[in-house]
PDB file of C-alpha atoms in Angstrom:
ATOM      1  CA  MET A   1     155.404 -39.879 -37.210  1.00 43.00           C
ATOM      2  CA  ASP A   2     156.786 -42.514 -38.422  1.00 43.00           C
ATOM      3  CA  HIS A   3     156.463 -45.908 -36.669  1.00 40.00           C
ATOM      4  CA  SER A   4     157.289 -48.013 -39.516  1.00 40.00           C
ATOM      5  CA  GLU A   5     161.555 -48.710 -38.521  1.00 42.00           C
ATOM      6  CA  HIS A   6     159.939 -50.250 -35.060  1.00 39.00           C
ATOM      7  CA  THR A   7     158.461 -53.743 -35.062  1.00 41.00           C
ATOM      8  CA  ASP A   8     155.489 -54.529 -33.129  1.00 40.00           C
ATOM      9  CA  HIS A   9     156.308 -52.692 -29.557  1.00 42.00           C
ATOM     10  CA  ALA A  10     153.338 -55.619 -28.090  1.00 42.00           C
ATOM     11  CA  GLY A  11     156.593 -57.649 -28.076  1.00 42.00           C
ATOM     12  CA  HIS A  12     158.738 -55.313 -26.893  1.00 43.00           C
ATOM     13  CA  LEU A  13     156.630 -55.321 -23.075  1.00 43.00           C
ATOM     14  CA  ALA A  14     155.522 -59.033 -23.290  1.00 43.00           C
ATOM     15  CA  GLY A  15     156.855 -61.373 -20.586  1.00 41.00           C
ATOM     16  CA  ALA A  16     156.157 -65.041 -21.365  1.00 38.00           C
ATOM     17  CA  ALA A  17     153.485 -64.839 -18.902  1.00 44.00           C
ATOM     18  CA  GLY A  18     151.656 -62.172 -20.293  1.00 52.00           C
ATOM     19  CA  GLY A  19     153.321 -58.982 -18.155  1.00 76.00           C
ATOM     20  CA  ALA A  20     156.148 -57.037 -19.047  1.00 83.00           C
ATOM     21  CA  SER A  21     159.348 -58.276 -19.919  1.00 89.00           C
ATOM     22  CA  TRP A  22     161.577 -57.219 -16.467  1.00 93.00           C
ATOM     23  CA  GLY A  23     164.189 -56.063 -18.952  1.00 91.00           C
ATOM     24  CA  THR A  24     161.661 -53.749 -20.237  1.00 87.00           C
ATOM     25  CA  ALA A  25     160.761 -53.522 -16.264  1.00 90.00           C
ATOM     26  CA  THR A  26     165.266 -52.629 -15.103  1.00 92.00           C
ATOM     27  CA  LYS A  27     165.409 -49.871 -18.277  1.00 89.00           C
ATOM     28  CA  ALA A  28     162.301 -47.684 -16.899  1.00 87.00           C
ATOM     29  CA  THR A  29     163.530 -48.300 -13.424  1.00 92.00           C
ATOM     30  CA  LEU A  30     166.691 -47.228 -13.805  1.00 92.00           C
ATOM     31  CA  HIS A  31     165.689 -44.160 -16.092  1.00 88.00           C
ATOM     32  CA  CYS A  32     163.930 -43.280 -13.031  1.00 89.00           C
ATOM     33  CA  LEU A  33     166.280 -43.963 -10.800  1.00 94.00           C
ATOM     34  CA  THR A  34     168.726 -41.319 -13.058  1.00 95.00           C
ATOM     35  CA  GLY A  35     165.989 -38.998 -12.949  1.00 93.00           C
ATOM     36  CA  CYS A  36     165.827 -39.466  -8.826  1.00 94.00           C
ATOM     37  CA  ALA A  37     169.872 -39.567  -8.614  1.00 96.00           C
ATOM     38  CA  ILE A  38     170.293 -36.901  -8.976  1.00 97.00           C
ATOM     39  CA  GLY A  39     167.591 -34.833  -8.503  1.00 96.00           C
ATOM     40  CA  GLU A  40     167.824 -36.346  -4.592  1.00 94.00           C
ATOM     41  CA  ILE A  41     171.767 -35.177  -4.583  1.00 94.00           C
ATOM     42  CA  LEU A  42     171.693 -31.756  -5.514  1.00 96.00           C
ATOM     43  CA  GLY A  43     169.363 -31.955  -3.131  1.00 95.00           C
ATOM     44  CA  MET A  44     171.501 -32.924  -0.265  1.00 90.00           C
ATOM     45  CA  VAL A  45     174.414 -30.580  -1.651  1.00 90.00           C
ATOM     46  CA  ILE A  46     172.048 -27.491  -1.880  1.00 95.00           C
ATOM     47  CA  GLY A  47     170.760 -27.450   1.046  1.00 93.00           C
ATOM     48  CA  THR A  48     173.853 -29.191   2.795  1.00 86.00           C
ATOM     49  CA  ALA A  49     175.841 -25.920   1.647  1.00 88.00           C
ATOM     50  CA  LEU A  50     172.733 -23.456   2.920  1.00 93.00           C
ATOM     51  CA  LEU A  51     173.540 -24.947   6.148  1.00 90.00           C
ATOM     52  CA  TRP A  52     169.635 -26.067   5.890  1.00 93.00           C
ATOM     53  CA  GLY A  53     168.140 -29.126   8.699  1.00 92.00           C
ATOM     54  CA  ASN A  54     166.472 -32.439   8.024  1.00 90.00           C
ATOM     55  CA  VAL A  55     163.668 -31.414   6.816  1.00 93.00           C
ATOM     56  CA  PRO A  56     164.127 -28.062   4.379  1.00 96.00           C
ATOM     57  CA  THR A  57     166.984 -30.036   2.578  1.00 93.00           C
ATOM     58  CA  MET A  58     165.647 -33.501   2.745  1.00 93.00           C
ATOM     59  CA  VAL A  59     162.146 -31.234   0.734  1.00 96.00           C
ATOM     60  CA  LEU A  60     163.917 -29.839  -1.414  1.00 97.00           C
ATOM     61  CA  ALA A  61     165.961 -33.429  -2.623  1.00 95.00           C
ATOM     62  CA  ILE A  62     162.740 -35.132  -2.737  1.00 96.00           C
ATOM     63  CA  SER A  63     160.565 -32.150  -4.894  1.00 97.00           C
ATOM     64  CA  LEU A  64     164.027 -32.189  -7.610  1.00 98.00           C
ATOM     65  CA  ALA A  65     164.222 -35.602  -7.902  1.00 97.00           C
ATOM     66  CA  PHE A  66     160.707 -35.518  -9.266  1.00 97.00           C
ATOM     67  CA  VAL A  67     161.527 -32.840 -11.357  1.00 96.00           C
ATOM     68  CA  PHE A  68     165.075 -34.103 -12.832  1.00 96.00           C
ATOM     69  CA  GLY A  69     162.586 -37.876 -12.720  1.00 93.00           C
ATOM     70  CA  TYR A  70     159.780 -35.728 -14.641  1.00 94.00           C
ATOM     71  CA  SER A  71     162.301 -34.036 -16.877  1.00 93.00           C
ATOM     72  CA  PHE A  72     163.877 -37.394 -18.211  1.00 89.00           C
ATOM     73  CA  THR A  73     160.776 -38.843 -19.262  1.00 88.00           C
ATOM     74  CA  LEU A  74     159.236 -34.546 -20.191  1.00 90.00           C
ATOM     75  CA  PHE A  75     161.542 -34.657 -22.918  1.00 87.00           C
ATOM     76  CA  ALA A  76     162.586 -38.005 -24.676  1.00 85.00           C
ATOM     77  CA  VAL A  77     158.131 -37.313 -25.081  1.00 86.00           C
ATOM     78  CA  ARG A  78     158.368 -33.296 -26.533  1.00 90.00           C
ATOM     79  CA  ARG A  79     160.997 -34.854 -29.063  1.00 89.00           C
ATOM     80  CA  ALA A  80     159.160 -37.326 -29.911  1.00 85.00           C
ATOM     81  CA  GLY A  81     156.831 -34.413 -31.934  1.00 88.00           C
ATOM     82  CA  LEU A  82     154.336 -33.973 -28.397  1.00 88.00           C
ATOM     83  CA  ASP A  83     152.866 -30.733 -27.452  1.00 92.00           C
ATOM     84  CA  TRP A  84     153.901 -29.298 -24.296  1.00 93.00           C
ATOM     85  CA  LYS A  85     150.080 -29.698 -21.994  1.00 93.00           C
ATOM     86  CA  SER A  86     150.660 -34.339 -23.566  1.00 88.00           C
ATOM     87  CA  ALA A  87     154.039 -34.052 -22.739  1.00 89.00           C
ATOM     88  CA  ILE A  88     153.295 -33.055 -19.082  1.00 92.00           C
ATOM     89  CA  LYS A  89     150.648 -34.918 -19.272  1.00 90.00           C
ATOM     90  CA  ILE A  90     153.089 -38.299 -19.982  1.00 87.00           C
ATOM     91  CA  ALA A  91     155.273 -37.623 -18.149  1.00 89.00           C
ATOM     92  CA  LEU A  92     152.746 -37.219 -14.999  1.00 91.00           C
ATOM     93  CA  ALA A  93     150.727 -40.788 -15.850  1.00 88.00           C
ATOM     94  CA  ALA A  94     154.431 -42.598 -16.880  1.00 86.00           C
ATOM     95  CA  ASP A  95     157.088 -41.027 -13.101  1.00 91.00           C
ATOM     96  CA  THR A  96     154.329 -41.072 -10.248  1.00 94.00           C
ATOM     97  CA  VAL A  97     153.840 -44.117  -8.950  1.00 93.00           C
ATOM     98  CA  SER A  98     157.688 -44.778 -10.576  1.00 93.00           C
ATOM     99  CA  ILE A  99     159.654 -41.945  -8.602  1.00 95.00           C
ATOM    100  CA  ALA A 100     156.842 -42.017  -5.393  1.00 96.00           C
ATOM    101  CA  VAL A 101     157.747 -45.470  -4.655  1.00 95.00           C
ATOM    102  CA  MET A 102     161.048 -45.008  -5.356  1.00 95.00           C
ATOM    103  CA  GLU A 103     161.355 -41.706  -2.746  1.00 95.00           C
ATOM    104  CA  ILE A 104     159.244 -43.428  -0.568  1.00 96.00           C
ATOM    105  CA  VAL A 105     162.298 -46.166  -0.397  1.00 95.00           C
ATOM    106  CA  ASP A 106     165.187 -44.449  -0.735  1.00 94.00           C
ATOM    107  CA  ASN A 107     163.944 -41.664   1.741  1.00 93.00           C
ATOM    108  CA  SER A 108     163.573 -45.330   4.487  1.00 94.00           C
ATOM    109  CA  ILE A 109     166.824 -45.928   4.023  1.00 94.00           C
ATOM    110  CA  ILE A 110     168.530 -42.681   5.043  1.00 91.00           C
ATOM    111  CA  ALA A 111     165.819 -41.762   7.587  1.00 90.00           C
ATOM    112  CA  LEU A 112     166.904 -45.944   8.946  1.00 94.00           C
ATOM    113  CA  THR A 113     170.119 -45.459   9.105  1.00 95.00           C
ATOM    114  CA  PRO A 114     171.407 -44.762  12.392  1.00 95.00           C
ATOM    115  CA  GLY A 115     173.240 -41.194  12.082  1.00 94.00           C
ATOM    116  CA  ALA A 116     172.773 -41.049   8.255  1.00 91.00           C
ATOM    117  CA  MET A 117     170.989 -37.365   8.845  1.00 87.00           C
ATOM    118  CA  ASP A 118     173.446 -36.076  10.297  1.00 87.00           C
ATOM    119  CA  ALA A 119     176.643 -37.368   8.527  1.00 87.00           C
ATOM    120  CA  HIS A 120     177.374 -34.130   6.186  1.00 86.00           C
ATOM    121  CA  LEU A 121     178.980 -35.067   2.512  1.00 87.00           C
ATOM    122  CA  SER A 122     182.029 -35.697   3.133  1.00 90.00           C
ATOM    123  CA  ASP A 123     181.511 -38.169   6.025  1.00 92.00           C
ATOM    124  CA  GLY A 124     180.868 -41.870   4.307  1.00 94.00           C
ATOM    125  CA  LEU A 125     178.315 -42.533   5.831  1.00 95.00           C
ATOM    126  CA  PHE A 126     176.232 -40.302   3.879  1.00 91.00           C
ATOM    127  CA  TRP A 127     176.640 -41.726   0.850  1.00 93.00           C
ATOM    128  CA  TYR A 128     176.653 -45.590   2.406  1.00 94.00           C
ATOM    129  CA  ALA A 129     173.358 -44.825   3.502  1.00 94.00           C
ATOM    130  CA  LEU A 130     172.405 -42.522   0.157  1.00 93.00           C
ATOM    131  CA  LEU A 131     173.782 -44.760  -2.269  1.00 94.00           C
ATOM    132  CA  GLY A 132     172.102 -48.417  -0.510  1.00 95.00           C
ATOM    133  CA  GLY A 133     169.148 -46.847  -0.822  1.00 95.00           C
ATOM    134  CA  PHE A 134     168.817 -45.894  -4.167  1.00 96.00           C
ATOM    135  CA  ALA A 135     170.318 -49.467  -4.412  1.00 96.00           C
ATOM    136  CA  VAL A 136     167.364 -50.690  -2.186  1.00 96.00           C
ATOM    137  CA  ALA A 137     164.914 -48.510  -4.554  1.00 96.00           C
ATOM    138  CA  PHE A 138     165.625 -49.979  -7.441  1.00 97.00           C
ATOM    139  CA  LEU A 139     164.524 -53.070  -5.836  1.00 97.00           C
ATOM    140  CA  ILE A 140     161.302 -52.657  -4.491  1.00 96.00           C
ATOM    141  CA  THR A 141     160.228 -50.341  -7.629  1.00 95.00           C
ATOM    142  CA  THR A 142     161.480 -52.197 -10.393  1.00 95.00           C
ATOM    143  CA  PRO A 143     158.602 -55.247  -9.967  1.00 95.00           C
ATOM    144  CA  VAL A 144     156.585 -52.334  -9.411  1.00 93.00           C
ATOM    145  CA  ASN A 145     157.431 -50.967 -12.903  1.00 90.00           C
ATOM    146  CA  LYS A 146     157.005 -54.983 -14.368  1.00 92.00           C
ATOM    147  CA  TRP A 147     153.512 -55.347 -13.135  1.00 92.00           C
ATOM    148  CA  MET A 148     152.672 -51.200 -13.880  1.00 87.00           C
ATOM    149  CA  ILE A 149     153.896 -51.822 -17.240  1.00 87.00           C
ATOM    150  CA  GLY A 150     152.315 -55.452 -18.236  1.00 87.00           C
ATOM    151  CA  ARG A 151     148.944 -53.878 -17.641  1.00 85.00           C
ATOM    152  CA  GLY A 152     149.417 -50.608 -20.157  1.00 81.00           C
ATOM    153  CA  LYS A 153     150.600 -47.731 -17.492  1.00 78.00           C
ATOM    154  CA  GLY A 154     153.775 -46.491 -16.359  1.00 74.00           C
ATOM    155  CA  HIS A 155     156.541 -46.257 -18.742  1.00 69.00           C
ATOM    156  CA  ALA A 156     154.038 -48.626 -21.299  1.00 65.00           C
ATOM    157  CA  VAL A 157     152.862 -45.065 -21.550  1.00 66.00           C
ATOM    158  CA  VAL A 158     155.745 -43.034 -23.255  1.00 70.00           C
ATOM    159  CA  HIS A 159     157.353 -46.607 -25.126  1.00 62.00           C
ATOM    160  CA  SER A 160     154.206 -46.123 -27.153  1.00 63.00           C
ATOM    161  CA  LEU A 161     155.758 -42.828 -28.188  1.00 64.00           C
ATOM    162  CA  HIS A 162     158.952 -44.111 -30.030  1.00 53.00           C
TER     163      HIS A 162
END
């Protein structure tokens, strides 16, 4: 890989206090949120369309959130030239904590919002709880990503590949 066009990667990651910048953490969290949102919404739509109960629908939604969250990183590092085995290891290392925190927070918000678990896709409450959960999850996951990237973990591993 030719990295000659890149500047010092430490400059991208370092903030004033020597850790990751908030901008880098925000980008990493938005990347994670995109995959999680696609997977979770798709899971909710499928589970609802198949008339599944809350638990199997949430299991599907959370599973798809991880699949889509990992796949965004997986395909990016594959484009960078990594073999499948290495790409999978990188995706797991980069995204597991971020996706897990996001899913725990998001699904807790949904579960704790009165009536949200019984709301249908056509109900405003369903979308309010889901989107509100994503917003709160973003706010909580961003500092987690900042901390991890500042220590060379999480998305810092992916960053070194581009």
